[in-house]
């Protein structure tokens, strides 16, 4: 990788920084009181005290005519619930535009079913019949096929595979059944009681669907008839939330609004040129104006030093400064925490001071290239974490130094970390760059885990033309449960994402458990977490569950779960249970249990007819993108897609008469098209200019929901019709019609085409062009970043 001229768009080369300095002696924070900082900071004319309209959530969708297939709504308005719209680039408000059976998300909770099955245990209630359904419309889980093939050899075919997309933190109104008590679990394997269990209404015993062992209920399930079992939500619904009001932090009182459950620390790069700084100042002014009065904020700037701003001086602005060439010592953090400074304050008490701080920021003065400027981002994050974990002290005027709850660090980054802990050399041509980069990545990963342990999420927002060294910064965001996004500048999209980050509801201390019956086993899980250590969760005598430790629990996340069978399946149904345990923003302990069953079939045609092509495409896409860690890996993965399609045709297709060729199965007709788009699109192709940009997109794709994953995988073609309506066309039918406007949304870029004849018709052209521009602006707001 070579240095890129500054004029090019968001490349990501690397830098040089001095070797990591050894920890030195204690350096007390220096008090800085600058006349420039003390100047009365009235907000700039463009900032105002109310968030500008253009930084609000995008408006509603345009009116669509009847399309060839159901058109997906381009975006949605911010919901009124405490689970806000995800990031512009990370959360997408798309509904799938594929077949109605796979793509449409249900608007109600899972249906209720009767319990039990006729078994040798006498008065056991009968199991749900196939006619009553298996919960396949469950909004939290989507299988690659709605039936399971009994033959091990075909089901385990790697080219197609079998699996599920699970979104355990998804919020769908009216939501699952809520139970305010401990869940009842199998003492042998740890599975949860559910509507498919065989229950003896005479003794109250229930049989586990996973290990088939009997469990007692202390007489709880002893009823007069099987209909009485429906009074327990877990015996009547596929999805149940067990809620326990708890508190991980003594002295912390749960709040009624997720947006004020914890402080927000804003980290600002001091090494910005004037143009970028002006954009950033406007975004920051609008950001703090958009926060609720009770939201608590802290402000830190970083360059060669870390400046922590103090809100206790009233209208004046002062900062305590720590060195950035090393991690803050215990003594220096203690001097800050137990000093007289106030570093976190509610907006209602400090809004004028915050505006003063932002207005007093000055552009970088030295004649040093952007890529070579010293930035101590690692040390700044460490200081913010230290202050967040400091003692809780309430002062006069309602100013609070610290409060409990889930915390966020929002880093506004204009260049790479090239100074202090976690830094890399300014130039990739440094002779020891590869080793120092690997060392920096490990350090950032460790810092991310430390933030996650303290319920702090680090979101990193990069902007400008300077390479930020994405591989080094990505572990910090990922391991803390945050995201890393790239922006062209610090303008509108940057400001929108700051606002969404501050209001994004996220649970912490998440644990995701997967259990399967009938010798089914989990072979791979892709998503926002890592395999949990045995001592991090409760284990049972014969517990074969697959456990994932989640860095955060959010609505826009999903896991791709690949499964195989150990042998041929003999039973008529296979059961799957997904459970996520986490602490929500209200400090309550939530255990969401999702139980589903799939029918098994012998016939290959019945299995292929049940394959959900969009879901299967996304799972295959995530498995493929996971292996594309570098540009050369991406080339190999593009070649592997061709081999995958050939193998699917060979294993599941039919041989053409008098030929050695195989016809691709008609039941999977759209699968090759999706894989073609994966091969040429931004995830594996070369549409976006730099490999680091593709790296960011791949990471988002691996963790995000099914809806946005599908949009990033396969584009949509939207054609403008007369009258201001839009029609969705098949993506492969990009016909350049002379009298229509075509908008192509690839999930990351917008392409607009106006036909020559249309352009010649001034009246129609103006209306169509205006409509297209409006749609493009709306889509850009949703997809930018």
C-alpha atoms as one frame of an Amber mdcrd trajectory, in Angstrom:
protein
   0.000   0.000   0.000   1.421   3.378  -1.001   0.751   6.892   0.172  -2.169
   8.432  -1.684  -2.384  12.042  -2.846  -4.570  14.103  -0.519  -7.027  14.938
  -3.250  -8.383  11.409  -3.505 -11.533  10.344  -1.684 -11.117   8.719   1.745
  -8.170   6.396   1.139  -6.753   4.479   4.072  -2.964   4.013   3.958  -0.847
   4.043   7.205   1.555   6.190   9.286   4.663   6.409  11.316   4.872   7.157
  14.968   7.723   6.787  17.400   7.980   3.462  19.209   5.757   3.113  22.236
   7.350   5.118  25.060   7.972   3.364  28.327   5.720   4.410  31.193   7.257
   7.409  32.859   6.946   8.982  36.237   3.733  10.666  37.318   2.990  13.866
  35.409   0.208  15.867  37.056  -2.394  17.342  34.734  -1.616  20.883  33.678
  -4.262  23.528  34.157  -4.828  25.639  31.061  -6.856  28.842  31.153  -6.723
  30.544  27.798  -8.207  33.969  27.008  -9.300  32.526  23.689 -11.053  29.683
  25.462 -12.538  32.033  28.045 -14.161  34.202  25.394 -17.897  34.169  25.710
 -18.958  31.427  23.328 -22.169  32.310  21.660 -22.993  29.672  19.064 -22.078
  30.410  15.508 -24.915  31.714  13.357 -25.347  28.381  11.709 -25.505  26.382
  14.887 -28.482  27.787  16.745 -30.051  26.224  19.796 -32.391  23.930  17.917
 -31.236  21.083  15.702 -31.437  22.112  12.030 -34.174  20.406  10.079 -31.694
  18.827   7.696 -30.134  16.871  10.575 -33.391  15.214  11.555 -34.486  11.747
  10.481 -35.180  11.581   6.721 -38.758  12.184   5.618 -41.149   9.437   4.608
 -40.912   7.426   1.406 -42.223   8.483  -1.990 -45.470   7.096  -3.356 -44.938
   3.846  -5.223 -47.074   2.500  -7.997 -47.852  -1.202  -8.239 -44.458  -2.713
  -9.009 -43.525  -5.993 -10.624 -42.890  -7.272  -7.105 -43.595  -5.625  -3.739
 -41.401  -2.562  -3.449 -39.447  -2.102  -0.242 -39.929   1.131   1.655 -36.623
   3.012   1.296 -36.547   4.203   4.878 -38.650   4.620   7.983 -39.294   7.406
  10.418 -37.765   7.313  13.871 -39.944   5.104  16.078 -41.395   6.540  19.236
 -40.055   3.651  21.296 -36.671   3.926  23.048 -35.107   1.891  20.239 -34.175
   4.531  17.659 -33.244   4.291  14.011 -29.776   2.781  13.526 -26.895   4.514
  11.820 -27.235   5.819   8.305 -24.759   3.213   7.095 -25.207   0.561   9.725
 -28.847   0.169  10.389 -30.840   0.652   7.238 -34.563   1.030   7.350 -35.225
  -1.349   4.506 -37.722  -4.112   4.270 -36.783  -6.940   1.978 -38.113  -6.642
  -1.532 -38.041 -10.351  -2.257 -40.824 -12.859  -2.158 -43.536 -12.230   0.348
 -42.972 -15.517   2.133 -39.387 -14.700   3.017 -39.089 -10.984   3.105 -42.153
  -9.492   4.692 -41.716  -9.052   8.417 -44.802  -9.789  10.546 -46.327  -6.914
  12.422 -47.631  -8.914  15.342 -46.193 -11.296  17.868 -45.875 -14.976  17.184
 -49.133 -16.962  17.152 -50.234 -18.954  20.156 -50.153 -22.711  20.072 -51.473
 -25.535  22.132 -49.111 -27.640  24.181 -47.652 -31.058  24.457 -47.769 -34.301
  22.498 -49.216 -37.756  23.020 -46.494 -39.787  24.702 -46.179 -42.877  26.918
 -46.606 -40.623  29.969 -50.363 -41.006  30.084 -51.981 -37.611  30.557 -49.424
 -35.580  28.612 -51.007 -32.889  26.500 -50.695 -33.441  22.725 -48.041 -31.521
  20.786 -48.991 -28.810  18.308 -50.068 -30.284  15.025 -48.370 -29.228  11.776
 -51.555 -27.391  10.838 -51.154 -25.105  13.812 -47.856 -23.810  12.476 -44.276
 -23.838  13.700 -43.702 -20.142  14.252 -41.976 -19.738  10.886 -43.181 -16.141
  10.721 -41.157 -15.361  13.847 -39.571 -11.932  13.238 -36.419 -12.794  15.199
 -35.350 -15.904  13.273 -35.247 -16.659   9.547 -34.080 -20.073   8.370 -32.423
 -20.723   5.032 -35.080 -23.419   4.510 -38.396 -24.020   6.227 -37.889 -27.774
   6.136 -34.912 -29.931   7.117 -33.617 -32.668   4.843 -33.233 -35.972   6.666
 -30.249 -37.125   4.586 -27.020 -35.978   6.241 -24.987 -35.994   3.015 -27.235
 -33.539   1.178 -28.155 -31.330   4.137 -24.471 -30.819   4.961 -23.517 -29.856
   1.403 -21.121 -26.913   1.953 -22.011 -25.046  -1.232 -25.641 -24.480  -0.114
 -25.639 -25.372   3.555 -28.315 -24.934   6.179 -28.575 -22.163   8.736 -30.483
 -19.261  10.214 -30.277 -15.497  10.651 -31.096 -14.548  14.244 -31.764 -10.988
  15.440 -32.115 -11.490  19.215 -32.309  -7.768  20.071 -34.874  -6.842  17.434
 -37.913  -4.892  18.586 -41.166  -5.637  16.774 -44.474  -4.222  18.037 -46.328
  -5.342  20.023 -43.334  -7.422  21.099 -43.039 -10.818  22.784 -44.872 -11.994
  25.866 -43.316 -10.621  29.072 -42.870 -12.739  32.203 -41.567 -11.102  35.383
 -39.924 -14.123  37.006 -37.069 -16.580  36.581 -37.331 -18.914  33.564 -37.847
 -22.617  34.186 -34.984 -24.632  32.694 -34.055 -28.253  32.103 -31.753 -29.424
  34.887 -29.916 -31.724  32.472 -29.096 -29.532  29.446 -30.234 -26.032  30.413
 -32.940 -25.644  27.733 -35.959 -23.519  28.589 -39.498 -24.793  28.942 -41.571
 -23.925  25.872 -44.792 -24.584  23.990 -43.428 -27.737  22.301 -42.628 -29.563
  25.558 -44.647 -32.629  26.555 -46.355 -31.735  29.845 -48.089 -34.122  32.225
 -51.060 -32.137  33.503 -51.481 -34.592  36.377 -47.953 -34.420  37.823 -46.743
 -31.145  36.322 -43.659 -32.801  34.809 -42.375 -31.554  31.468 -40.112 -33.234
  28.923 -37.238 -31.227  27.418 -37.336 -30.986  23.619 -33.527 -30.966  23.383
 -32.355 -33.835  25.629 -35.759 -35.596  26.175 -35.265 -35.672  29.967 -38.162
 -35.193  32.404 -38.199 -32.184  34.728 -40.458 -31.302  37.627 -42.341 -28.032
  38.030 -42.962 -28.179  41.804 -46.604 -28.723  40.956 -46.871 -25.479  38.995
 -48.076 -27.141  35.806 -50.653 -29.348  37.548 -53.944 -28.321  35.939 -57.318
 -29.849  35.231 -57.104 -29.646  31.444 -54.512 -29.000  28.785 -56.248 -25.725
  27.849 -55.300 -24.359  31.266 -51.622 -24.581  30.290 -52.102 -21.585  28.013
 -52.150 -19.292  31.033 -48.341 -19.555  31.072 -46.965 -17.360  28.253 -43.928
 -19.612  27.746 -46.329 -22.511  27.009 -48.365 -20.522  24.495 -45.893 -18.403
  22.494 -42.715 -19.060  20.518 -41.012 -15.970  21.988 -40.976 -14.915  25.650
 -39.107 -12.183  27.523 -38.249 -12.991  31.135 -37.666  -9.691  32.941 -35.994
  -9.215  36.302 -35.471  -5.718  37.652 -31.888  -5.709  38.802 -28.986  -3.342
  39.258 -25.338  -3.890  38.497 -24.348  -0.552  40.026 -25.190   0.187  43.671
 -26.739   3.597  44.068 -27.900   3.852  40.467 -31.612   4.447  39.988 -33.058
   3.136  36.693 -34.378   5.901  34.461 -37.418   6.120  32.240 -35.588   7.247
  29.109 -32.819   5.241  27.481 -31.184   8.385  26.170 -30.229   9.593  29.647
 -29.140   6.287  31.160 -25.464   7.133  30.877 -23.065   9.924  29.989 -21.700
  10.660  26.523 -18.046  11.574  26.087 -17.202  13.433  22.863 -13.588  13.007
  21.677 -12.479  15.621  19.131  -9.439  15.497  16.860  -7.356  18.683  17.268
  -5.423  18.159  14.028  -8.089  19.298  11.539  -7.660  21.841   8.782  -9.940
  24.867   8.781 -12.505  23.621   6.252 -13.011  20.311   8.061 -13.080  21.993
  11.464 -15.842  24.385  10.386 -18.009  21.461   9.276 -17.290  19.615  12.523
 -18.147  22.654  14.632 -21.512  22.981  12.906 -22.264  19.289  13.461 -21.247
  19.464  17.126 -23.315  22.596  17.785 -26.378  20.909  16.257 -25.624  17.660
  18.096 -25.624  19.130  21.607 -28.736  21.165  20.746 -30.524  17.914  19.861
 -29.776  16.239  23.210 -32.439  16.146  25.947 -31.803  18.531  28.880 -30.938
  15.703  31.278 -28.364  14.068  29.002 -24.861  14.239  30.470 -21.857  15.003
  28.294 -18.107  15.319  28.597 -15.714  16.832  26.046 -12.111  15.814  25.350
  -9.787  17.018  22.580  -6.649  15.158  21.609  -3.510  15.745  19.531  -0.106
  15.350  21.182  -1.884  15.866  24.496  -5.287  15.026  25.989  -7.355  18.037
  27.085 -10.282  17.313  29.410 -12.703  20.249  29.558 -14.035  21.443  32.886
 -17.670  22.596  33.214 -17.302  24.085  36.690 -16.077  27.500  35.516 -19.505
  28.699  34.370 -19.378  30.663  31.104 -15.569  30.463  30.929 -13.822  27.443
  29.467 -10.811  25.659  30.941  -9.192  22.283  30.417  -6.928  19.916  32.307
  -4.149  18.584  30.079  -2.460  15.188  30.289   0.428  13.887  28.141  -0.599
  11.786  25.172   2.605   9.789  24.716   1.626   7.242  27.381  -1.361   5.805
  29.157  -2.673   7.955  32.015  -1.268   6.866  35.353  -3.398   6.060  38.365
  -2.124   9.186  40.072  -3.045  11.474  37.176  -6.558  10.034  36.932  -6.935
  10.301  40.694  -5.922  13.965  40.528  -8.692  14.551  37.965 -11.392  12.543
  39.706 -10.802  13.890  43.192 -10.015  17.424  42.086 -12.368  20.363  41.827
 -13.085  19.936  38.107 -16.431  18.771  36.721 -15.938  16.767  33.521 -19.463
  15.467  32.923 -22.483  17.705  33.160 -26.152  17.695  32.115 -26.999  19.695
  29.045 -29.415  21.945  30.920 -26.528  23.182  33.105 -23.748  23.335  30.529
 -25.161  23.981  27.047 -23.633  27.508  26.775 -20.273  26.146  27.940 -20.407
  23.327  25.375 -21.107  25.829  22.580 -18.210  27.955  23.853 -15.871  24.960
  23.723 -16.852  24.078  20.166 -16.592  27.701  18.995 -13.136  28.053  20.555
 -11.631  25.128  18.622  -8.874  26.266  16.261  -7.525  24.614  13.086  -4.129
  22.922  13.010  -1.420  25.579  12.689   1.774  23.695  11.765   2.766  22.951
   8.174   2.670  19.173   8.653   0.762  16.846   6.284  -2.469  15.481   7.736
  -1.198  11.927   7.751   1.914  12.899   9.754   0.224  14.833  12.559   0.429
  13.372  16.059  -2.887  12.058  17.378  -3.119  10.221  20.720  -6.594   8.689
  20.308  -5.731   5.659  22.458  -4.708   7.766  25.443  -7.813   9.963  25.037
 -10.109   6.926  25.206  -8.270   5.707  28.304  -8.768   9.061  30.025 -12.473
   9.078  29.148 -12.883   5.547  30.530 -11.069   6.527  33.721 -13.358   9.503
  34.314 -16.488   7.488  33.518 -15.522   4.894  36.125 -14.641   7.516  38.744
 -16.672   8.074  41.925 -20.121   9.595  41.688 -20.155  13.119  43.087 -23.039
  15.557  42.895 -22.211  19.241  42.999 -24.242  22.420  43.087 -26.301  23.651
  40.137 -27.242  20.072  39.307 -23.870  19.329  37.755 -22.934  15.680  38.062
 -19.432  14.342  37.679 -20.515  10.764  37.010 -23.637   8.655  36.911 -24.220
   4.978  36.302 -25.758   3.396  33.259 -24.535   2.460  29.817 -22.015   5.026
  28.600 -20.901   6.089  25.125 -17.697   7.508  23.769 -18.160   9.242  20.409
 -14.790   9.762  18.720 -14.668  12.379  15.925 -11.579  11.300  13.987  -9.844
  13.062  11.098  -6.726  10.913  10.864  -4.869   7.905  12.260  -3.662   7.309
  15.812   0.060   8.066  15.379   1.149   9.004  18.891   1.154   7.234  22.214
  -0.418   3.852  23.050  -2.150   2.055  20.189  -0.359   4.132  17.554   1.139
   3.170  14.203   3.894   4.824  12.139   2.943   7.801   9.988   3.951   5.958
   6.805   3.397   2.395   5.672   6.949   2.519   4.310   8.281   2.402   7.855
  10.575  -0.667   7.983   8.795  -2.067  11.035   5.270  -1.009  10.089   3.697
  -4.494   9.862   4.829  -5.455  13.357   3.841  -2.118  14.907   0.424  -2.275
  13.225  -0.212  -5.751  14.641   0.881  -4.553  18.095  -1.411  -1.523  17.854
  -4.354  -3.698  16.795  -3.885  -5.964  19.827  -3.683  -2.948  22.125  -6.846
  -1.412  20.665  -8.626  -4.762  20.977  -7.660  -4.936  24.649  -8.896  -1.376
  25.195 -12.189  -2.251  23.509 -12.674  -5.240  25.818 -11.919  -3.031  28.812
 -14.582  -0.549  27.691 -17.074  -3.362  27.181 -16.455  -4.698  30.686 -17.400
  -1.274  32.032 -20.573  -1.000  29.889 -19.049   1.673  27.662 -19.502   1.639
  23.886 -16.929   3.358  21.657 -18.276   4.617  18.308 -15.658   5.971  15.897
 -16.737   8.449  13.196 -14.026   9.166  10.631 -14.204  11.909   8.015 -12.043
  13.812   5.556  -9.425  12.850   2.994  -6.772  11.555   5.391  -6.320   7.764
   5.765  -7.322   6.671   9.277  -5.818   3.142   9.287  -9.088   1.264   9.643
  -7.505  -2.095  10.667  -6.103  -0.433  13.810  -9.268   1.417  14.846 -11.767
  -1.324  13.994 -10.936  -3.606  16.974 -11.576  -0.757  19.436 -15.079  -0.151
  18.090 -15.952  -3.812  17.544 -14.810  -5.167  20.925 -16.622  -2.408  22.824
 -19.865  -3.030  20.928 -19.632   0.114  18.799 -19.228   0.816  15.100 -16.693
   2.527  12.853 -18.031   4.633   9.988 -16.300   6.577   7.217 -17.646   9.894
   5.943 -16.580  12.201   3.135 -16.659  15.178   5.503 -17.880  16.292   8.922
 -21.121  17.680   7.512 -24.719  16.489   7.429 -24.313  12.698   7.379 -21.696
  12.963  10.125 -24.059  15.024  12.285 -26.969  12.644  11.692 -24.884   9.686
  12.825 -23.744  11.530  15.949 -27.375  12.086  16.883 -28.327   8.486  16.216
 -25.383   7.188  18.208 -26.398   9.189  21.263 -29.953   7.826  21.251 -29.237
   4.277  20.123 -30.583   1.866  22.724 -28.040  -0.837  23.560 -28.034  -3.625
  26.115 -24.840  -4.836  27.772 -23.389  -8.022  29.262 -25.060 -10.063  26.516
 -24.906 -13.851  26.250 -26.420 -15.630  23.238 -27.178 -19.371  23.566 -28.084
 -21.759  20.741 -29.506 -25.247  21.321 -30.620 -27.787  18.724 -32.233 -31.236
  18.922 -31.747 -34.484  16.996 -27.989 -34.386  16.565 -28.009 -30.967  14.909
 -24.880 -28.982  15.761 -23.705 -25.417  15.205 -20.635 -25.243  12.965 -20.168
 -21.478  12.611 -21.594 -18.242  14.022 -20.919 -14.865  12.386 -21.991 -11.686
  14.112 -21.334  -9.031  16.759 -19.719 -11.212  19.418 -17.198 -13.910  20.186
 -17.364 -17.409  21.627 -17.966 -17.227  25.370 -15.536 -18.805  27.808 -16.942
 -21.655  29.972 -16.691 -19.610  33.160 -18.733 -16.719  31.727 -22.063 -18.544
  31.821 -23.968 -21.195  33.702 -23.339 -24.768  32.560 -25.399 -27.914  33.069
 -24.630 -31.626  33.272 -25.154 -32.373  29.564 -25.253 -28.873  28.098 -24.347
 -28.906  24.395 -25.321 -25.291  23.770 -23.207 -22.943  21.675 -22.641 -19.710
  23.646 -21.664 -16.305  22.230 -20.625 -13.328  24.340 -22.195 -10.210  22.817
 -20.403  -6.869  23.029 -23.744  -5.055  22.893 -27.357  -6.012  22.230 -29.042
  -3.797  19.641 -31.963  -3.876  17.260 -29.994  -3.655  14.010 -27.771  -6.670
  14.747 -28.038 -10.237  13.539 -26.125 -13.494  13.778 -25.578 -15.885  10.891
 -25.736 -19.417  12.322 -24.555 -22.326  10.146 -25.650 -25.824  11.190 -25.081
 -29.447  10.219 -26.393 -32.809  11.355 -24.229 -35.557  12.834 -26.234 -38.346
  11.171 -29.402 -38.996   9.209 -32.445 -37.565  10.996 -35.135 -40.036  12.066
 -37.717 -37.799  13.754 -40.473 -35.773  12.092 -39.409 -32.448  13.610 -36.180
 -30.704  14.585 -36.285 -28.159  17.422 -34.198 -24.992  17.756 -33.960 -22.729
  20.769 -32.228 -19.335  20.793 -31.842 -17.421  24.059 -30.194 -14.064  24.731
 -29.548 -12.781  28.247 -28.529  -9.152  28.735 -28.899  -6.054  30.864 -31.008
  -3.438  29.113 -30.733   0.344  29.249 -33.082   0.436  32.229 -30.696  -1.847
  34.176 -33.212  -4.707  34.094 -32.069  -8.263  33.356 -33.750  -9.608  30.209
 -33.774 -13.208  28.994 -35.414 -13.549  25.583 -36.166 -17.157  24.618 -37.135
 -18.058  21.030 -38.180 -21.659  20.341 -38.974 -22.959  16.856 -39.390 -26.276
  15.120 -38.964 -27.345  11.502 -40.512 -30.331   9.783 -38.139 -32.920   8.319
 -38.594 -34.310   4.811 -37.131 -37.151   2.739 -37.740 -35.695  -0.705 -35.172
 -33.348  -2.227 -37.824 -31.441  -4.178 -39.789 -30.674  -1.007 -36.628 -29.412
   0.660 -35.629 -27.209  -2.294 -39.150 -25.773  -2.476 -38.814 -24.679   1.158
 -35.475 -22.907   0.648 -35.698 -19.180   1.371 -33.418 -17.846  -1.343 -32.826
 -14.370   0.107 -31.931 -15.773   3.526 -29.698 -18.446   2.002 -27.983 -15.782
  -0.131 -27.257 -13.585   2.880 -25.878 -16.509   4.903 -23.654 -17.587   1.998
 -22.615 -13.950   1.526 -21.599 -13.571   5.178 -19.641 -16.819   5.159 -17.836
 -15.660   2.011 -17.170 -12.075   3.122 -15.822 -13.291   6.466 -12.896 -14.869
   4.613 -12.214 -11.754   2.513  -9.896 -10.073   4.996  -7.606  -8.545   2.371
  -7.814  -7.472  -1.273  -6.172 -10.702  -2.421  -8.604 -12.723  -0.291 -11.498
 -10.908  -1.982 -10.230 -12.017  -5.396 -10.095 -15.622  -4.190 -13.613 -15.337
  -2.794 -14.938 -14.037  -6.117 -13.583 -17.170  -7.749 -15.060 -19.360  -5.033
 -18.545 -18.019  -5.812 -18.372 -19.489  -9.318 -17.345 -22.848  -7.898 -20.160
 -22.678  -5.356 -22.791 -22.146  -8.063 -21.383 -25.059 -10.070 -21.451 -27.342
  -7.038 -25.062 -26.437  -6.185 -26.070 -27.309  -9.757 -24.157 -30.600  -9.535
 -25.576 -31.667  -6.150 -29.149 -30.375  -6.409 -29.759 -29.889 -10.142 -30.756
 -32.306 -12.892 -28.563 -33.493 -15.730 -29.559 -32.333 -19.163 -30.438 -35.171
 -21.562 -27.533 -36.393 -23.687 -25.203 -33.914 -21.985 -22.722 -33.684 -19.160
 -24.169 -30.332 -18.096 -26.471 -29.904 -15.122 -29.462 -27.587 -14.970 -29.543
 -25.298 -11.951 -32.554 -26.160  -9.737 -35.517 -23.993 -10.664 -36.436 -23.663
  -6.966 -33.233 -21.655  -6.459 -33.552 -19.471  -9.536 -32.721 -16.153  -7.827
 -29.754 -17.468  -5.827 -27.168 -17.158  -8.659 -28.276 -13.565  -9.301 -27.687
 -12.581  -5.658 -24.292 -14.279  -5.699 -23.432 -12.462  -8.924 -24.189  -9.136
  -7.235 -22.053 -10.220  -4.277 -19.188 -10.961  -6.655 -19.249  -7.597  -8.418
 -20.634  -5.351  -5.652 -18.851  -3.250  -3.022 -18.252  -6.152  -0.623 -15.980
  -8.181  -2.921 -15.745  -6.091  -6.077 -13.933  -2.837  -6.748 -16.773  -0.293
  -6.847 -15.449   1.689  -3.856 -12.068   3.334  -4.250  -9.979   1.969  -1.383
  -9.615  -1.342   0.398 -10.175   0.207   3.823 -13.575   1.472   2.707 -14.479
  -2.037   1.615 -13.185  -3.306   4.970 -15.605  -1.038   6.827 -18.510  -2.172
   4.640 -17.626  -5.837   5.144 -17.576  -5.422   8.901 -20.982  -3.718   8.835
 -22.343  -6.448   6.547 -21.171  -9.230   8.860 -22.975  -7.741  11.874 -26.061
  -6.026  10.526 -29.660  -7.154  10.139 -31.102  -9.249   7.335 -32.839  -6.300
   5.684 -29.733  -4.165   5.279 -27.544  -7.196   4.531 -29.773  -8.053   1.581
 -29.651  -4.466   0.320 -25.849  -4.452   0.532 -25.768  -7.795  -1.251 -28.193
  -7.143  -4.111 -29.156  -3.717  -5.532 -32.619  -2.368  -6.208 -33.654  -0.592
  -9.371 -36.285   2.119  -8.915 -37.833   3.748 -11.978 -39.586   7.096 -11.913
 -43.002   7.226 -13.539 -45.062  10.217 -14.551 -47.033  11.661 -11.693 -44.224
  11.414  -9.163 -44.477   7.687  -8.460 -41.682   5.143  -8.428 -41.692   1.549
  -9.583 -39.236  -1.131  -8.534 -37.862  -3.159 -11.424 -35.841  -6.379 -11.375
 -32.209  -5.441 -10.767 -31.030  -7.271 -13.874 -33.428  -5.282 -16.066 -31.470
  -2.013 -16.018 -32.811  -0.965 -19.389 -31.888   2.621 -20.229 -35.351   3.636
 -21.297 -35.446   6.992 -23.146 -38.504   8.274 -21.264 -37.852   7.211 -17.679
 -35.577   8.110 -14.796 -33.776   5.224 -13.112 -32.394   5.330  -9.561 -30.143
   2.431  -8.493 -29.667   1.973  -4.756 -26.823  -0.432  -4.021 -27.079   0.037
  -0.284 -24.054   2.305  -0.366 -24.251   4.388  -3.549 -26.992   6.068  -5.570
 -26.984   5.995  -9.379 -29.372   8.213 -11.354 -29.983   8.092 -15.094 -32.197
  10.401 -17.136 -33.121   9.306 -20.656 -32.204  11.542 -23.594 -35.795  12.016
 -24.736 -36.878  12.846 -21.191 -34.177  15.482 -20.916 -35.448  17.063 -24.134
 -38.965  17.437 -22.730 -38.430  20.374 -20.426 -41.727  20.226 -18.548 -41.565
  16.514 -17.743 -37.811  16.636 -17.288 -37.942  19.286 -14.560 -40.567  17.387
 -12.569 -38.824  14.033 -12.962 -35.421  15.481 -12.167 -36.780  17.180  -9.037
 -38.434  13.950  -7.903 -35.235  11.991  -8.509 -33.151  14.529  -6.647 -35.561
  14.405  -3.715 -35.391  10.614  -3.601 -31.625  10.659  -3.979 -31.258  13.121
  -1.110 -33.498  11.015   1.110 -31.669   7.809   0.264 -28.310   9.520   0.740
 -29.300  10.638   4.229 -30.214   7.057   5.024 -27.188   5.436   3.440 -24.430
   7.985   3.881 -21.519   7.370   6.189
